[in-house]
Short mmCIF file of C-alpha atoms and ligand atoms in Angstrom, two decimals:
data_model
loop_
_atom_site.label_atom_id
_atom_site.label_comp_id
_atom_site.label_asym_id
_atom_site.label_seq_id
_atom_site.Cartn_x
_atom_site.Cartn_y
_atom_site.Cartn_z
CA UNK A 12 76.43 151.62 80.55
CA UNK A 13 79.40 151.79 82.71
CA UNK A 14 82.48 150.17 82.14
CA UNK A 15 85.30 148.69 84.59
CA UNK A 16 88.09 146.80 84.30
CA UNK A 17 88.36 142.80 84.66
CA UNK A 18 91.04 142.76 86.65
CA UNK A 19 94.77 141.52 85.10
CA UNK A 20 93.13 140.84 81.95
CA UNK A 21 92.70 144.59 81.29
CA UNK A 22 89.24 143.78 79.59
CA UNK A 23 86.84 146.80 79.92
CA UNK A 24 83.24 144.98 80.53
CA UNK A 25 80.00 146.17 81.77
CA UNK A 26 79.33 147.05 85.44
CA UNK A 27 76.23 145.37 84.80
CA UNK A 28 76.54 142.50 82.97
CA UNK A 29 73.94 138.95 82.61
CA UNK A 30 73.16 135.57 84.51
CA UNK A 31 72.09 133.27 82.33
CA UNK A 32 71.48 130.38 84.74
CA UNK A 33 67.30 130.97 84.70
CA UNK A 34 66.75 130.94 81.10
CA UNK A 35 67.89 127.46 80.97
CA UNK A 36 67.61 125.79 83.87
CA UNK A 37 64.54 127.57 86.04
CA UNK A 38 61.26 126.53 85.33
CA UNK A 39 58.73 129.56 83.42
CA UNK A 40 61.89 129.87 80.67
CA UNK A 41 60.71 130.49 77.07
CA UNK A 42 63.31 130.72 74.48
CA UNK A 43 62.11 133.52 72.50
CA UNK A 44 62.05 135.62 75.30
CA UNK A 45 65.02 134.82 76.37
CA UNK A 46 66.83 135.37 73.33
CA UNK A 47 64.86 139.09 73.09
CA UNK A 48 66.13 139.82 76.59
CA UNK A 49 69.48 138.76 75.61
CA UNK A 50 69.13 140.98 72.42
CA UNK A 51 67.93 144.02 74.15
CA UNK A 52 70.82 144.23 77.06
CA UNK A 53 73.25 144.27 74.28
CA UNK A 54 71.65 146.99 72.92
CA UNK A 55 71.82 148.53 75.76
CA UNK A 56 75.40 148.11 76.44
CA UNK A 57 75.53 144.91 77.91
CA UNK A 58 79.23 143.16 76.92
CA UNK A 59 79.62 140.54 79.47
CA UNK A 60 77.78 137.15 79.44
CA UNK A 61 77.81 134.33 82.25
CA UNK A 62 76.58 130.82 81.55
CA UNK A 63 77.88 127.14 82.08
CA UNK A 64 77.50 124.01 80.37
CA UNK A 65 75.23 122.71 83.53
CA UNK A 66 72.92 125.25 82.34
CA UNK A 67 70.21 123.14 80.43
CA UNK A 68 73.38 120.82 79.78
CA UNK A 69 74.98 123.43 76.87
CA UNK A 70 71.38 124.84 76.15
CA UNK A 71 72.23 128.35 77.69
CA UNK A 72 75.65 128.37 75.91
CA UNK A 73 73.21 127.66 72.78
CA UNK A 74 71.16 130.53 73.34
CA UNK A 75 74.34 132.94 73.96
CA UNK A 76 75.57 131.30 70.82
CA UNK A 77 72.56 132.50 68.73
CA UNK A 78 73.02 135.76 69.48
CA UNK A 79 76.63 135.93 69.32
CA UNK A 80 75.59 135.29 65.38
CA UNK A 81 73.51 137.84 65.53
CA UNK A 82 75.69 139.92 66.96
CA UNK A 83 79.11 139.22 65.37
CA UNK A 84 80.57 143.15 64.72
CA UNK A 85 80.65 143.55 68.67
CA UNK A 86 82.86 142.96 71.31
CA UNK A 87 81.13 140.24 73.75
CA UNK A 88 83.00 138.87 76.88
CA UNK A 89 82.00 135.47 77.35
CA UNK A 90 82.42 133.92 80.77
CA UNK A 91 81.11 129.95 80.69
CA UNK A 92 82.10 127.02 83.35
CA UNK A 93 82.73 123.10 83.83
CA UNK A 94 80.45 121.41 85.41
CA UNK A 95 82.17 119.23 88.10
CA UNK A 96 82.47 115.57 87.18
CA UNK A 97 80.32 113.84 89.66
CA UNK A 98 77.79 116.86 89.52
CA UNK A 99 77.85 117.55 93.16
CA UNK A 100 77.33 120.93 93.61
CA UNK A 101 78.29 122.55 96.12
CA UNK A 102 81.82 120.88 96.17
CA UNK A 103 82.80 119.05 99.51
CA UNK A 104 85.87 119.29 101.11
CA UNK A 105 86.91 115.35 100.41
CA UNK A 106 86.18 115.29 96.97
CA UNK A 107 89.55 114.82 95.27
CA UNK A 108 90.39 116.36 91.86
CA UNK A 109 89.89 113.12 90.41
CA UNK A 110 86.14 113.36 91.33
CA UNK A 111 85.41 116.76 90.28
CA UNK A 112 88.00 118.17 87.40
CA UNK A 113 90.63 115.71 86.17
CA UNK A 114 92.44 117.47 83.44
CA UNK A 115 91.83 115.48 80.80
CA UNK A 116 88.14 115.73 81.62
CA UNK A 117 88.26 119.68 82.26
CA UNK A 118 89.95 120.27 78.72
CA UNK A 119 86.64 118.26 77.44
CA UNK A 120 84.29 120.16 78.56
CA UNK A 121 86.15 123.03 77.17
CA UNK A 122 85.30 121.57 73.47
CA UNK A 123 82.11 120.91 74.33
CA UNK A 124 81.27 124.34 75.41
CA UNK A 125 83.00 125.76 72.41
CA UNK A 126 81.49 123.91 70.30
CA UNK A 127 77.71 125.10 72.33
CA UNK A 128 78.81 128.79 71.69
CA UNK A 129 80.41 128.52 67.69
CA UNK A 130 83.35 130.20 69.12
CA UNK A 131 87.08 129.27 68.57
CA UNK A 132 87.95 130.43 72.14
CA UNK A 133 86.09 131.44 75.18
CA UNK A 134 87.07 134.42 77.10
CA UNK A 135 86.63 133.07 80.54
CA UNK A 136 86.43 129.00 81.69
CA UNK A 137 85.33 128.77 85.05
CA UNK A 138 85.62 126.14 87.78
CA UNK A 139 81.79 126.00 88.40
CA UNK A 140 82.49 124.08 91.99
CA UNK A 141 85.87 125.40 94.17
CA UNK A 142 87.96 123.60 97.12
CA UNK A 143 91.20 125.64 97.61
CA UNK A 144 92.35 121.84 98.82
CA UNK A 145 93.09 120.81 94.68
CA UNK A 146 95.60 123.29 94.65
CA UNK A 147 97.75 120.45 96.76
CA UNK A 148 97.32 118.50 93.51
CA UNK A 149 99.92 119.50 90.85
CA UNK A 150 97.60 118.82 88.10
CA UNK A 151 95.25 121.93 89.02
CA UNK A 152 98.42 124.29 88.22
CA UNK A 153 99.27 121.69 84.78
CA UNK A 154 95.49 122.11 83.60
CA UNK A 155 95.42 125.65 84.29
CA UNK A 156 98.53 126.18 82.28
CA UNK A 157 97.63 123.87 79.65
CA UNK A 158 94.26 126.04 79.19
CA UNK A 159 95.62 129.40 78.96
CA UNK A 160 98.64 127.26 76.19
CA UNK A 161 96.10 125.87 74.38
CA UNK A 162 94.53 129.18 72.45
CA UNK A 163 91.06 127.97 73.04
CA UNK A 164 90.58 130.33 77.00
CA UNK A 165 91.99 133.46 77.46
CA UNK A 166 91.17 133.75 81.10
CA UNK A 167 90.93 131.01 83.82
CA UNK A 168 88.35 131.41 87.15
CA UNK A 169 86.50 129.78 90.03
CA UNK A 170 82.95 130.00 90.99
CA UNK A 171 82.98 129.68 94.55
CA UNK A 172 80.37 127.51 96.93
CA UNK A 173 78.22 129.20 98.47
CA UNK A 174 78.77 131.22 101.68
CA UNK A 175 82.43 129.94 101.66
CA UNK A 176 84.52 133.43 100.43
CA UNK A 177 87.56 131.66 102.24
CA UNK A 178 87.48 129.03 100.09
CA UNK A 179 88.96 130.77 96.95
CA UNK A 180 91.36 132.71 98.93
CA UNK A 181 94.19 130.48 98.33
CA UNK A 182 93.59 130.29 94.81
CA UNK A 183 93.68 133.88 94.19
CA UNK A 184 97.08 134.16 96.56
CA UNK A 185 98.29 131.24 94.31
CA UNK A 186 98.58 134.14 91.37
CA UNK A 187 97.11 130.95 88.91
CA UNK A 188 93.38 132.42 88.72
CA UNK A 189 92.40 135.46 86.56
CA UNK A 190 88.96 136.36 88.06
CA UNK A 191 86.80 134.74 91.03
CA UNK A 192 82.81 134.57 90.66
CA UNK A 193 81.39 135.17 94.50
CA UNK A 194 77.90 135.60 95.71
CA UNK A 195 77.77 139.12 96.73
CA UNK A 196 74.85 141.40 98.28
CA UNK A 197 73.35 143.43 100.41
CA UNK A 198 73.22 140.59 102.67
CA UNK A 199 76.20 138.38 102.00
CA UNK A 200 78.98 141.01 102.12
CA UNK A 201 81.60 138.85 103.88
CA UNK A 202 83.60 138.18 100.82
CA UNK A 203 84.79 141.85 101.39
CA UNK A 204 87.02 140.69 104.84
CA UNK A 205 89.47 137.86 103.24
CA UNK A 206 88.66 137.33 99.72
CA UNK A 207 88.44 141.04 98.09
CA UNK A 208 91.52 141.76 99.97
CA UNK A 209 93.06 139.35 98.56
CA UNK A 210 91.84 140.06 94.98
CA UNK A 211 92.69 143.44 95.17
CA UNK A 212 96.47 142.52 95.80
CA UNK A 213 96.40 139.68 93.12
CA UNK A 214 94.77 142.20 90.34
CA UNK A 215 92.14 139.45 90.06
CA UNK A 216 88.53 140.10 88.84
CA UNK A 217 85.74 139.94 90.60
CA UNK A 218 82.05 138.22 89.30
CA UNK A 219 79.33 139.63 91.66
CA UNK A 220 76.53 136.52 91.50
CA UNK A 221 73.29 136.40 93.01
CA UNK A 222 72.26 140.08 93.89
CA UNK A 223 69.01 139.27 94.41
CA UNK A 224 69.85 136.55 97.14
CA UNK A 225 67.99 134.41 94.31
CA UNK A 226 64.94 136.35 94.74
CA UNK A 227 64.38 137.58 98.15
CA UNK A 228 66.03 141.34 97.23
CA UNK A 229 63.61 142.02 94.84
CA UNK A 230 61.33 142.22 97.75
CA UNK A 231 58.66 140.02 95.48
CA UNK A 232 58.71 136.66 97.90
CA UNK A 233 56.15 136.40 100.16
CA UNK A 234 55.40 133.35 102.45
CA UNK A 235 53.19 131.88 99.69
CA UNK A 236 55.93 131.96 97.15
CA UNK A 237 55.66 128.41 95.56
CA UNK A 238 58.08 127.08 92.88
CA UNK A 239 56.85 124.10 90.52
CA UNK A 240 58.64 120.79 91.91
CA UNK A 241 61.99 120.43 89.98
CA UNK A 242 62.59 124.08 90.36
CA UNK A 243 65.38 124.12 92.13
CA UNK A 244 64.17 127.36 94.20
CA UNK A 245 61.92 124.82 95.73
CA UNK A 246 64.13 123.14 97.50
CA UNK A 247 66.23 126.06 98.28
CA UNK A 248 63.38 128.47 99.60
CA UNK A 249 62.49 125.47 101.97
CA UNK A 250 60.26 126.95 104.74
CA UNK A 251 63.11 127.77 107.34
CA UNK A 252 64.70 129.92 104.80
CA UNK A 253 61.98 131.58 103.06
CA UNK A 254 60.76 132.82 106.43
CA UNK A 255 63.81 133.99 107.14
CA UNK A 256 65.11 135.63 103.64
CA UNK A 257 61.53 137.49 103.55
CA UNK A 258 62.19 138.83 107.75
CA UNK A 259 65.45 140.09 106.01
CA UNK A 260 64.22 141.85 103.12
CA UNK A 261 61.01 143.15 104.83
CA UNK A 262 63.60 144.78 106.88
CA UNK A 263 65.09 147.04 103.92
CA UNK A 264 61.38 147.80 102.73
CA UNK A 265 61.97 151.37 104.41
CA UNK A 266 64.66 152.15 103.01
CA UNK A 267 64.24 151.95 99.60
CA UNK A 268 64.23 155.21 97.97
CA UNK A 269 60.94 156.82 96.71
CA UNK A 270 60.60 156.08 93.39
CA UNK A 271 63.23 153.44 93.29
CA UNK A 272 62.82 149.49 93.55
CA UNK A 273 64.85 147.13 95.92
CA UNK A 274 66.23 145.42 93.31
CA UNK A 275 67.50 148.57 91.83
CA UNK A 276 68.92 149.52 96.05
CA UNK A 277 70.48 146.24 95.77
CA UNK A 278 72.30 146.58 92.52
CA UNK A 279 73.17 150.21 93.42
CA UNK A 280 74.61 148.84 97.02
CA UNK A 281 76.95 146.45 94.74
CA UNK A 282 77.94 149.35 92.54
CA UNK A 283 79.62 151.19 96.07
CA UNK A 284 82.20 148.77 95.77
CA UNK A 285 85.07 149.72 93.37
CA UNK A 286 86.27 146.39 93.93
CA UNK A 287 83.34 144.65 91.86
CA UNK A 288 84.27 144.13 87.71
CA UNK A 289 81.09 142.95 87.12
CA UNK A 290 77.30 142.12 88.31
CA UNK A 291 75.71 139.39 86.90
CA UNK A 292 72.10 139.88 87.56
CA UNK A 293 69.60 136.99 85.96
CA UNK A 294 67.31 138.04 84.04
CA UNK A 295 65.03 136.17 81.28
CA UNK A 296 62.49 139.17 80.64
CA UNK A 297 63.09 142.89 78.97
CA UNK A 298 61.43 144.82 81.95
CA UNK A 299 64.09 143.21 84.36
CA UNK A 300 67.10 143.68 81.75
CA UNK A 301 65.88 147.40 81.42
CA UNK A 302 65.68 147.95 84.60
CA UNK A 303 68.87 146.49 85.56
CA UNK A 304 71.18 148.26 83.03
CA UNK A 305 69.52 151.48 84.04
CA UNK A 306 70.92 150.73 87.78
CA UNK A 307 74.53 151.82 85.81
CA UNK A 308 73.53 155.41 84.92
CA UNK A 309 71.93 155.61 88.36
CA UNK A 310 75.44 154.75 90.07
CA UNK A 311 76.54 153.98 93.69
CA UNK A 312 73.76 154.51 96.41
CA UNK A 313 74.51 157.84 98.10
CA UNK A 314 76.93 156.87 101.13
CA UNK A 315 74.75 157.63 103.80
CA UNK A 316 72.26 154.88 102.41
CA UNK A 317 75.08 152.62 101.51
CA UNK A 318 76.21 152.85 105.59
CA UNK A 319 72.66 152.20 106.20
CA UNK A 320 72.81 149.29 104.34
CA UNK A 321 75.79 147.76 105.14
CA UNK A 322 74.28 146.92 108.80
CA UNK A 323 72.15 144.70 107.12
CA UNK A 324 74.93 141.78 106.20
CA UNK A 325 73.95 138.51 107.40
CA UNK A 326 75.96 136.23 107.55
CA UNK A 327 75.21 132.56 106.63
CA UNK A 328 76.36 128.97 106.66
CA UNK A 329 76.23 126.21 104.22
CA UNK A 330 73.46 124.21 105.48
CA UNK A 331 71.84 120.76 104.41
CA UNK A 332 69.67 123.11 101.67
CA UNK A 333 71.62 126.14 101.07
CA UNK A 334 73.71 124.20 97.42
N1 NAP B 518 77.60 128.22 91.24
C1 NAP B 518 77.55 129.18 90.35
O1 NAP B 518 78.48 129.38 89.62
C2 NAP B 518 76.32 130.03 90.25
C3 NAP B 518 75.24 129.84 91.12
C4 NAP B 518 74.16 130.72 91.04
C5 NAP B 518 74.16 131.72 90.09
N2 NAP B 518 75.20 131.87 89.22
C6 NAP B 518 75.21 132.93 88.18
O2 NAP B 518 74.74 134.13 88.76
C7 NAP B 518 73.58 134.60 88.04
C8 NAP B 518 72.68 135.36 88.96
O3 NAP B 518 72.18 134.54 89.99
P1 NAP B 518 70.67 134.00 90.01
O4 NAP B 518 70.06 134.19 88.67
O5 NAP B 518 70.74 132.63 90.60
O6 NAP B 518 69.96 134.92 91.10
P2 NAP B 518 69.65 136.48 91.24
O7 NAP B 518 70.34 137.24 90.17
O8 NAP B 518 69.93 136.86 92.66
O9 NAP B 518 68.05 136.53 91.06
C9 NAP B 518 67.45 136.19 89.85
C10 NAP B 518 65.94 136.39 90.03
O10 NAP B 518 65.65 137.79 90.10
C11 NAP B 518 64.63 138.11 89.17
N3 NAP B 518 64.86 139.49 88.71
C12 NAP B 518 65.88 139.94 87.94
N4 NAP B 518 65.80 141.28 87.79
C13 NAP B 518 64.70 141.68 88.48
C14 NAP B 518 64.10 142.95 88.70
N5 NAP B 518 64.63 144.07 88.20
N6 NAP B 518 62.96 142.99 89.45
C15 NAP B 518 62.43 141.86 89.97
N7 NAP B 518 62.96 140.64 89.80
C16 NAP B 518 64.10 140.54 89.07
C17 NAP B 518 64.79 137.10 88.04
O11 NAP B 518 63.58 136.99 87.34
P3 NAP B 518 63.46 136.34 85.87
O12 NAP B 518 64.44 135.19 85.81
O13 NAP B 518 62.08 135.89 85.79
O14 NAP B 518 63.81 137.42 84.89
C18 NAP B 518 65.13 135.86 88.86
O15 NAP B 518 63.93 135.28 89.40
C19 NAP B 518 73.01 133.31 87.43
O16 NAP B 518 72.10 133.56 86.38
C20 NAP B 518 74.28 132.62 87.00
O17 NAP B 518 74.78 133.19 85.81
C21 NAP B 518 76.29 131.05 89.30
#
């Protein structure tokens, strides 16, 4: 496994490192085999962990917990988030601070996630909503600073919305952020025109979420995927979209190398960009955390493919379904 550096912080963490959204909050999740997935990509060189407290309300930050036990003599990078107060997600544009992350509330949630994980301090606390709008609000830059005072986070972030990388940009220019979390892929690759330029000058580390596009670049959805209602895929992969994600992907088909997978192509297409700290892939099963930590020693697509590639960004709106 690859390493690269996160950012300002100087941390060296995996290129690949692990979504933990799925085992805790998609239906299909069993513990056990979460927690052997878990095991296994730290085996295999795996040092950098995202969850959030939303996840199964602190059960994901349980199960990273566990194996932090079991795993105490090694160096583990754990990257968690608050959930917004009114648990809208995404974030809308008039929702003051008050309504998502008042301080007092924010440095709550902090204990509470602490207390999930059995650690005295977390290595990264995340905004798990973003409006580049509460940085009008003096109380973003006093709970920021009051974090990073307080011993208990040693780096500060923002997940951003999605399909809004220009809402983040202002809070990496601000210089108050230490890393942003961004959905990056094959498809979305606009967060490369504003927002990586931006990181870049601020030394600020990038999160690559969501290279799969939740699913669709593993090339596995078809237009009978069905998800179990209360999966949140179901409302997500609502007809208009599944049609279209699967025209998208179908597209790529040829160009996945022989003996390769798409989801490999599509972790290797992230790796291209120097730019990227870390991927966070989800995974819940050992064949996908194998796989995916392999896509390190593998490396960058060769450039000719990654060109190829790169004419297949699509660019997207939020949208009544898209969260
Ligand atoms: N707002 C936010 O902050 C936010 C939002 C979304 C995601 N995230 C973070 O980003 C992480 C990644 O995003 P995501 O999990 O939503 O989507 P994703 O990584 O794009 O896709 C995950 C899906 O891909 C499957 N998969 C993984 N490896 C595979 C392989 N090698 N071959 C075939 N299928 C494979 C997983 O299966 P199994 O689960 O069955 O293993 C799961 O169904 C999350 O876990 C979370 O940590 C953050």
């Amino acid at each position: 496994m690859k390493l690269r550096r996160f950012g300002r912080t100087g941390w060296q963490v995996s290129e690949i490192g692990y979504g933990m959204w799925g085992m805790a909050g998609w239906t299909g999740s069993e513990d056990a085999e979460s927690l052997a997935a878990l095991q296994r990509s730290i085996d295999l060189g795996c040092n950098f962990f995202d969850t959030a407290w939303a996840y199964g309300d602190g059960h994901s930050e349980e199960l990273l917990g566990e194996t932090l036990r079991a795993n105490a003599a090694k160096k583990i990078y754990v990257a968690t988030k608050v959930p917004p107060k009114n648990r809208c997600w995404p974030s809308k544009r008039e929702f003051s601070l008050d309504d998502s992350y008042p301080p007092e509330y924010v440095l709550e949630y902090v204990d509470k996630s602490l207390n999930n994980l059995g650690r005295e301090a977390l290595d990264l606390i995340q905004y798990h909503t973003w409006e580049d709008g509460w940085l009008d609000d003096p109380r973003t830059q006093w709970t920021i600073e009051m974090l990073r005072s307080s011993g208990k986070v040693r780096a500060v972030g923002i997940s951003q919305n999605r399909w809004e990388p220009e809402n983040g940009v202002r809070a990496v220019r601000s210089g108050l952020i230490d890393a942003v979390q961004i959905i990056y892929n094959i498809f979305d690759q606009n967060p490369e025109d504003e927002l990586f330029p931006a990181c870049r000058e601020k030394d600020v580390a990038i999160i690559a979420r969501v290279p799969f596009d939740e699913g669709s670049l593993t090339g596995t959805l078809t237009l009978d995927s069905k998800w179990p209602k209360g999966d949140w895929r179901s409302t997500y992969f609502v007809p208009e979209n599944l049609k279209s994600s699967i025209e998208h992907a179908d597209a790529l088909k040829p160009l996945v190398p022989a003996g390769s997978t798409m989801a490999e192509m599509a972790l290797r297409f992230i790796l291209n960009n120097p730019d990227v700290s870390t991927i966070i892939p989800g995974m819940r099963k050992i064949r996908n955390v194998e796989a995916n930590l392999s896509a390190s020693d593998k490396g960058p697509l060769p450039a000719a493919l990654h060109e190829q590639l790169r004419a297949h960004r699509w660019d997207r709106k939020p949208t009544a379904w898209s969260q």
